[in-house]
Structures are given as structure tokens and as C-alpha cells.
PDB file of C-alpha atoms in Angstrom:
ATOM      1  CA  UNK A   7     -11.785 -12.781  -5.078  1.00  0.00           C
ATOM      2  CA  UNK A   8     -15.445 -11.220  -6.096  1.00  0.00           C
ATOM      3  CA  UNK A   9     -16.358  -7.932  -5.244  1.00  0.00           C
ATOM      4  CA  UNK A  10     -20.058  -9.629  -4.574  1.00  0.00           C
ATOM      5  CA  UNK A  11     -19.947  -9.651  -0.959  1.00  0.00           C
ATOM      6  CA  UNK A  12     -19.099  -6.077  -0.705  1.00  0.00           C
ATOM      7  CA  UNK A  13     -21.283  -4.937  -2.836  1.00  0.00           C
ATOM      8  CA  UNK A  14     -24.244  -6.978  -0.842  1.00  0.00           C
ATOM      9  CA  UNK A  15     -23.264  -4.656   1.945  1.00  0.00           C
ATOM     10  CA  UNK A  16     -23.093  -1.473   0.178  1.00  0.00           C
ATOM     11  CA  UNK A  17     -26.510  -2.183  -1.452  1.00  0.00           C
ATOM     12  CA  UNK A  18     -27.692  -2.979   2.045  1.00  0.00           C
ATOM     13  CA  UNK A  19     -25.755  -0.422   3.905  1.00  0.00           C
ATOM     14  CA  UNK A  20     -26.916   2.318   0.494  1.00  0.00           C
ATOM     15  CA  UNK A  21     -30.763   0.652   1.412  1.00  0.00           C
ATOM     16  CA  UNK A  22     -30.939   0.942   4.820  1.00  0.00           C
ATOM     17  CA  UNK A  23     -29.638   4.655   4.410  1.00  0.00           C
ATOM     18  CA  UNK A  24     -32.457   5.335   1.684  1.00  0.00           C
ATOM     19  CA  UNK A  25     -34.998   3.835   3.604  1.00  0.00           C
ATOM     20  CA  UNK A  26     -33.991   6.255   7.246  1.00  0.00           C
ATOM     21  CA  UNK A  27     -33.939   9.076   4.611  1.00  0.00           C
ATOM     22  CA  UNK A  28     -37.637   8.395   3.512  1.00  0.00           C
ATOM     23  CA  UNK A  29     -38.720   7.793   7.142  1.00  0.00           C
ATOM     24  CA  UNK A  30     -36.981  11.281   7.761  1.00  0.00           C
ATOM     25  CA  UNK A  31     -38.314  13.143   5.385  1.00  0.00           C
ATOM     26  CA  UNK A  32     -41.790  11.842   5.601  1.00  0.00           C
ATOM     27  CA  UNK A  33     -41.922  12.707   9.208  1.00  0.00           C
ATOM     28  CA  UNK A  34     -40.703  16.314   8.692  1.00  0.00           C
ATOM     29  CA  UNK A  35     -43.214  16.725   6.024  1.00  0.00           C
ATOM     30  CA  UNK A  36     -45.489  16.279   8.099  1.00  0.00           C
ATOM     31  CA  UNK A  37     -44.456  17.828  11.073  1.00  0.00           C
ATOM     32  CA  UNK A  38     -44.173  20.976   8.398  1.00  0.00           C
ATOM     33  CA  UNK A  39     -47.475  20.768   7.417  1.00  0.00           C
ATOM     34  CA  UNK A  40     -48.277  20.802  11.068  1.00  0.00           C
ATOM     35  CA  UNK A  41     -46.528  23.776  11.774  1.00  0.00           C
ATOM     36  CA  UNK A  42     -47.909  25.490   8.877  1.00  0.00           C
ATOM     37  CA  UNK A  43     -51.320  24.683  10.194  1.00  0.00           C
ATOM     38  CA  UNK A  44     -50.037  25.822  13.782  1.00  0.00           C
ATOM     39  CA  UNK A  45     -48.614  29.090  12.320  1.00  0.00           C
ATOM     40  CA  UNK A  46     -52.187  29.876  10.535  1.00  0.00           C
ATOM     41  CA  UNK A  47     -54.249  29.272  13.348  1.00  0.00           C
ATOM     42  CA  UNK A  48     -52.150  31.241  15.753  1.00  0.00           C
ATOM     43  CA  UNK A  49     -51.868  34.068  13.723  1.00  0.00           C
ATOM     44  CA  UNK A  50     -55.955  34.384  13.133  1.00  0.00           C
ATOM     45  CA  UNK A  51     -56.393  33.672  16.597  1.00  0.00           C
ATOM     46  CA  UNK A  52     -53.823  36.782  17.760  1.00  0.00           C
ATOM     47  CA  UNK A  53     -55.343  38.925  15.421  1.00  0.00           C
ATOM     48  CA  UNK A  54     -59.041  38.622  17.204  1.00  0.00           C
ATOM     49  CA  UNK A  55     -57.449  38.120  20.778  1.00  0.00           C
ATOM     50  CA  UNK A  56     -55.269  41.760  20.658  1.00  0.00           C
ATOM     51  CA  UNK A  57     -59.101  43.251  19.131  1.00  0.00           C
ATOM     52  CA  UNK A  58     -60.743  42.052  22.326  1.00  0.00           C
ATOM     53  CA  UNK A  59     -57.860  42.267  24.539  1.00  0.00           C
ATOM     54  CA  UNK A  60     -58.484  45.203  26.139  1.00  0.00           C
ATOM     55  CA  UNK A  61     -61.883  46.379  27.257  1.00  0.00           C
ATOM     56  CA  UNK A  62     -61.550  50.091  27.676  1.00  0.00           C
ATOM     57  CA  UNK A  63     -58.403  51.056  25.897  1.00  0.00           C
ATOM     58  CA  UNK A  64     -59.217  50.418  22.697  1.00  0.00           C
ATOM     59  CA  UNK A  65     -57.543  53.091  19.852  1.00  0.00           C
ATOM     60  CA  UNK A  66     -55.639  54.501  23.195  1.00  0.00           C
ATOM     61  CA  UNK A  67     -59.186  55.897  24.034  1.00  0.00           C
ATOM     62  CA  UNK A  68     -58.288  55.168  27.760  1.00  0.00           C
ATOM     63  CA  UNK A  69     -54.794  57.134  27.475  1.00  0.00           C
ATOM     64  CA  UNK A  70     -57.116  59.604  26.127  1.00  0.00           C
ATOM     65  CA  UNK A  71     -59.170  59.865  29.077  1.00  0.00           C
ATOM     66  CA  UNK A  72     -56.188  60.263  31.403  1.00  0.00           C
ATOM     67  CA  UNK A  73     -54.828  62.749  29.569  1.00  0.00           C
ATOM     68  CA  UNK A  74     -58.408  64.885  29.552  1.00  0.00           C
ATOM     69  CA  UNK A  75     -58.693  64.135  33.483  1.00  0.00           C
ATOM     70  CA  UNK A  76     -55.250  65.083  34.273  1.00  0.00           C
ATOM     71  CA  UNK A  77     -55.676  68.213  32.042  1.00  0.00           C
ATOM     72  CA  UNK A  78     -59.207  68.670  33.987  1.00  0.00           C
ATOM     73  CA  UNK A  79     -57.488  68.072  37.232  1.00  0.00           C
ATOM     74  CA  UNK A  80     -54.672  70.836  36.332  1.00  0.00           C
ATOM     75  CA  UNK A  81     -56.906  73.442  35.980  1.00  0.00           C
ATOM     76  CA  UNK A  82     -58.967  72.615  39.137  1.00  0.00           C
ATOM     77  CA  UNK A  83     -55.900  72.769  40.756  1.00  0.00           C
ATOM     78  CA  UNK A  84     -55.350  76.376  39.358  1.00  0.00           C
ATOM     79  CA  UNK A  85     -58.664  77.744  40.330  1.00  0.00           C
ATOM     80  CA  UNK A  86     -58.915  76.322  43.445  1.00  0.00           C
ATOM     81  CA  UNK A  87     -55.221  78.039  44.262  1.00  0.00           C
ATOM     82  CA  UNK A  88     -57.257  81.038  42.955  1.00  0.00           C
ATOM     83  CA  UNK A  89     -59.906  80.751  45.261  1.00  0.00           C
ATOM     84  CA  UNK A  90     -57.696  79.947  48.000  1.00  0.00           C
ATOM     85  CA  UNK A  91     -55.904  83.173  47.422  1.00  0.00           C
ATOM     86  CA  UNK A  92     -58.746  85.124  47.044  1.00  0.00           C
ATOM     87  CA  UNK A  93     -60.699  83.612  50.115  1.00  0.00           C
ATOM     88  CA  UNK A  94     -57.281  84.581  52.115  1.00  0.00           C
ATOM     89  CA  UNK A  95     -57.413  88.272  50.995  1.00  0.00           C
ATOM     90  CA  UNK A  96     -60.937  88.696  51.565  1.00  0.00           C
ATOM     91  CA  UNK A  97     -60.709  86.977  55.061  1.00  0.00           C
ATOM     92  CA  UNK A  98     -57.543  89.343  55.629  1.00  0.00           C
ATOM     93  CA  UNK A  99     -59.347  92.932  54.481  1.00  0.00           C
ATOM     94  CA  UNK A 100     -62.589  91.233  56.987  1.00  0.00           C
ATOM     95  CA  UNK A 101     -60.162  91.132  59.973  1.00  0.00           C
ATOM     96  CA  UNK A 102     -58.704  94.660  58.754  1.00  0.00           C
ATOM     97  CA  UNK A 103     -62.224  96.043  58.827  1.00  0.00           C
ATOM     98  CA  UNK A 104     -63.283  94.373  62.246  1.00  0.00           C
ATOM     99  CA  UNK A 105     -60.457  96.343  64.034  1.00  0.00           C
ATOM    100  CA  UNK A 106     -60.800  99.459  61.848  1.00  0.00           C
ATOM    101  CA  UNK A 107     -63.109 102.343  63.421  1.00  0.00           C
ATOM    102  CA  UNK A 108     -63.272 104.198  60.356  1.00  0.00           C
ATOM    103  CA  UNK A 109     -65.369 101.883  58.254  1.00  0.00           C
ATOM    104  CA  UNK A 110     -69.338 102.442  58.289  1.00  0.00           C
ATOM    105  CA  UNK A 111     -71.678  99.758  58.510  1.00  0.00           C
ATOM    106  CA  UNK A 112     -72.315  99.483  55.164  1.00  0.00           C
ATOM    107  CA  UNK A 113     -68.463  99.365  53.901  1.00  0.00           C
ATOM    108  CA  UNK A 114     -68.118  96.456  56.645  1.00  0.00           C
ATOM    109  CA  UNK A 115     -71.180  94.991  55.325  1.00  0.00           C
ATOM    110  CA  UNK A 116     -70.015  95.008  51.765  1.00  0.00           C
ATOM    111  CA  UNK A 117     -66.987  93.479  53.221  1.00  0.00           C
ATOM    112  CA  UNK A 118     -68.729  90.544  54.898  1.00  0.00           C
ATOM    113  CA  UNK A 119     -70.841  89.857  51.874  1.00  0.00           C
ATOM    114  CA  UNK A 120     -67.402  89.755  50.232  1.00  0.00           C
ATOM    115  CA  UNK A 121     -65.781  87.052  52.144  1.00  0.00           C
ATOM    116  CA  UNK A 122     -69.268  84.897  52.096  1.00  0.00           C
ATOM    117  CA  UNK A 123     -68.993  84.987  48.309  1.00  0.00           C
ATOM    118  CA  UNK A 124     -65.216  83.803  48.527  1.00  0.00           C
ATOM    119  CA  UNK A 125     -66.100  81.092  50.777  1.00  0.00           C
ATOM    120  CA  UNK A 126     -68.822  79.727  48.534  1.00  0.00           C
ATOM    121  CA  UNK A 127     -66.680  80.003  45.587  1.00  0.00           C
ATOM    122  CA  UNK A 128     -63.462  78.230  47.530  1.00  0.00           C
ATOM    123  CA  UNK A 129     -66.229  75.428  48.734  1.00  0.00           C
ATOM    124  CA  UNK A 130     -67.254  74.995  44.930  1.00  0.00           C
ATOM    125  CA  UNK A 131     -63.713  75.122  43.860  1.00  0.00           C
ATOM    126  CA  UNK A 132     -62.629  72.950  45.917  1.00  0.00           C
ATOM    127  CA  UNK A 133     -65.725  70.080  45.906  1.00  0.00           C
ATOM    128  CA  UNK A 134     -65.317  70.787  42.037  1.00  0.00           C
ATOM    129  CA  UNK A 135     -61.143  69.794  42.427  1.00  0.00           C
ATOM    130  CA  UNK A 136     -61.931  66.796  44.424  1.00  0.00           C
ATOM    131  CA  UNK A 137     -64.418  65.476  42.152  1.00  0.00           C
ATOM    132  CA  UNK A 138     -61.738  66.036  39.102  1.00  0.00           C
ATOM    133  CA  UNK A 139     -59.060  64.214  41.451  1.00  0.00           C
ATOM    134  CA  UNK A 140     -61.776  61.585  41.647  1.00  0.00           C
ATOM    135  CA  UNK A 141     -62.304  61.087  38.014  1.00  0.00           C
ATOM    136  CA  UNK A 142     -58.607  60.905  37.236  1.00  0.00           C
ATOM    137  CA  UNK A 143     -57.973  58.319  39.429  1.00  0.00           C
ATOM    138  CA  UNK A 144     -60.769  56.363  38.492  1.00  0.00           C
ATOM    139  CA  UNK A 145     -59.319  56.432  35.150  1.00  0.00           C
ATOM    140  CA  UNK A 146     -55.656  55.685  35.848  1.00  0.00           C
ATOM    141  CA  UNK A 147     -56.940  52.771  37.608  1.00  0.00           C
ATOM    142  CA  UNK A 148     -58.950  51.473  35.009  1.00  0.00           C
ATOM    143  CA  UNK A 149     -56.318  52.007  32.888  1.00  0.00           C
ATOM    144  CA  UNK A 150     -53.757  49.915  35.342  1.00  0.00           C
ATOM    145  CA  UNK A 151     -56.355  47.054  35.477  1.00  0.00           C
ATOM    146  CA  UNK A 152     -56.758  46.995  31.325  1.00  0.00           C
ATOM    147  CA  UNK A 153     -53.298  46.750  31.209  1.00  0.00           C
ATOM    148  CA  UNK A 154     -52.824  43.979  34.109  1.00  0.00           C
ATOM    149  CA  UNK A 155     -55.261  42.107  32.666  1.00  0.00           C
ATOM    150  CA  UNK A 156     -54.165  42.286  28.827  1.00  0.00           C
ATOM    151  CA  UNK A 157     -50.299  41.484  30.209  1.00  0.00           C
ATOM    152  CA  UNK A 158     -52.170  38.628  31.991  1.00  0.00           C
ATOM    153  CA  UNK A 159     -53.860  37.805  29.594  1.00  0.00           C
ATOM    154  CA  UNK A 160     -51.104  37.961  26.557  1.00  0.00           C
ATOM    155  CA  UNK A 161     -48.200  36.620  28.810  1.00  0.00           C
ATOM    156  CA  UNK A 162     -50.816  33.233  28.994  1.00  0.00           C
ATOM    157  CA  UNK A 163     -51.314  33.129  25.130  1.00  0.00           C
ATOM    158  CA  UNK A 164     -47.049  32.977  25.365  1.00  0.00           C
ATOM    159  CA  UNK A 165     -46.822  30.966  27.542  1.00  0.00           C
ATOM    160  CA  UNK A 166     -48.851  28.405  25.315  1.00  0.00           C
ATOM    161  CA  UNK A 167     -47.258  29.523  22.049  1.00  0.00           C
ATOM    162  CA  UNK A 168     -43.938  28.513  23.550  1.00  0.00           C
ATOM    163  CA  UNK A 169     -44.821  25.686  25.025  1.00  0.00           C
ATOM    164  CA  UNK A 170     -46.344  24.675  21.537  1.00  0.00           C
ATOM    165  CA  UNK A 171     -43.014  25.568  19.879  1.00  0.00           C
ATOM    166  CA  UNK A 172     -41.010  23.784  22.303  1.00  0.00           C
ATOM    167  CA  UNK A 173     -43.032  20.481  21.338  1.00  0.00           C
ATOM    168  CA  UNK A 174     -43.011  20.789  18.436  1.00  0.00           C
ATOM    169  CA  UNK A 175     -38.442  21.304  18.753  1.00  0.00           C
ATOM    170  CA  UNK A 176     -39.403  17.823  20.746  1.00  0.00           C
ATOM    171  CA  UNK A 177     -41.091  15.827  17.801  1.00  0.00           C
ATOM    172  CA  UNK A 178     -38.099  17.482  15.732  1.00  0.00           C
ATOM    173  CA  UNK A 179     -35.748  15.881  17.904  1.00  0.00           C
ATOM    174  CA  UNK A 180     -37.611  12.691  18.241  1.00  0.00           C
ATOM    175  CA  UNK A 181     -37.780  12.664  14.142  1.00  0.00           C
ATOM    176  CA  UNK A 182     -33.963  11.573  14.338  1.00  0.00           C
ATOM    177  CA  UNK A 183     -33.636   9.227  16.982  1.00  0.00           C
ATOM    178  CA  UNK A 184     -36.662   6.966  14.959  1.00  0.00           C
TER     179      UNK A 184
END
């Protein structure tokens, strides 16, 4: 016998092998390339969408505000707990003098004018404490709406990079089966 025939099919089997190789390695070339490409554009376009992601918190400006209109708030709070207190002892000494005899006109007067000051100051205290409370949570809830919308808005930009990725696993795939 001749080792001809056997040979024929190793040459055949060794060509047909050489050729799926090429096919193979052409395809995942280019699906490299293509991811490459993919990888590029993806990263520029991340870079520019976490710049204009967020419309007010940019360099934590926003966390920055909160903390100034908490701060803001806190001492408000303090001077309208103040004013409180004070209003309270002046409306206590005006009760005091109202059933004390002893006290002239003028003391009770003086008195009077006393507790009208504390009220105005307790109104501006507190009107001033509202309007702080106001302006905090104005900016806690522009702060909650920056981030809803960035998590929105980056969970999206995900969602399509892994749907990309998973395509491209696909084509992968596919590149052996061919």
C-alpha cells in the first residue's frame, strides 16, 4: 500500500483547518478593530456626558449650598429659640406688672414697650427662620432632582454600553459557529 490516500486527507483535512483559521482570525480582527473604535468613542463621549451631567452640582457646588442653608437654617433656629425665650420672659414680667400695684405708670409702660419690642423681634426671627427653612429645602430638592436625573440619565448610557457589549459577546460567539 501507498500512503497517498492518507495524505490527500490530511492535506485536505490540514486545508480545511487553515482555511476556518483564516476565516477566524479575520473576523476577530475585525471585530477588534471594532471594539477598539467602540472603546474610543465611548470613552470621549463619557468624558463630555459626566461634564454636562449635572446642571447645578457641578464641583459639589450644590452640596455646598446645602451645607450653607443647613448651617443658615441652624442658626435661625438658635435665634428664633432666643427670641422665643425672651418674648416668654417679657410676656411673663408684663403679666407680673399687670397684677402688681406697686409699679408706676411709667415702669409698666417701659414694660409694655418691652414686650412690643420682643414681639417684633420673635415675628422677624421667626419670618427670617421660615424663609431659611425655605431656602434649604429648595436646595435639597434641587439637589434630589440633579441627582435623579444624572442616575437617570447615567443608568441609560449603561444600559446602552451593555447592551453594546453584549452584541458585540454575540458576533464573538457567532465568529465560531461560521
Amino acid at each position: 500500500g501507498s500512503f497517498l490516500p492518507v495524505w490527500t486527507v490530511i492535506k485536505k483535512y490540514i486545508d480545511s483547518m487553515s482555511k476556518i483559521h483564516g476565516d477566524f482570525s479575520a473576523k476577530f480582527k475585525e471585530l477588534s478593530l471594532e471594539l477598539n473604535t467602540y472603546k474610543t468613542d465611548t470613552t470621549s463621549k463619557t468624558k463630555q456626558n459626566v461634564e454636562g451631567a449635572s446642571r447645578h452640582c457641578k464641583d459639589g457646588s450644590c452640596l455646598n449650598t446645602i451645607k450653607t442653608s443647613l448651617d443658615h437654617v441652624n442658626k435661625c433656629k438658635k435665634l428664633y429659640q432666643q427670641k422665643h425665650k425672651d418674648l416668654s420672659e417679657s410676656e411673663e414680667s408684663l403679666t407680673k406688672a399687670g397684677l402688681a400695684t406697686d409699679k408706676t405708670d411709667k415702669e409698666q409702660e417701659k414694660i409694655q414697650q418691652k414686650f412690643t419690642k420682643s414681639q417684633e423681634a420673635f415675628t422677624l426671627a421667626e419670618n427670617t427662620y421660615k424663609a431659611s427653612v425655605e431656602k434649604y429645602n429648595k436646595a435639597q430638592e434641587d439637589y434630589n432632582e440633579d441627582m435623579t436625573n444624572s442616575c437617570k440619565f447615567f443608568g441609560e448610557m449603561e444600559q446602552t454600553h451593555l447592551n453594546q457589549i453584549v452584541e458585540f459577546a454575540k458576533r464573538f460567539g457567532d465568529i465560531e459557529t461560521d
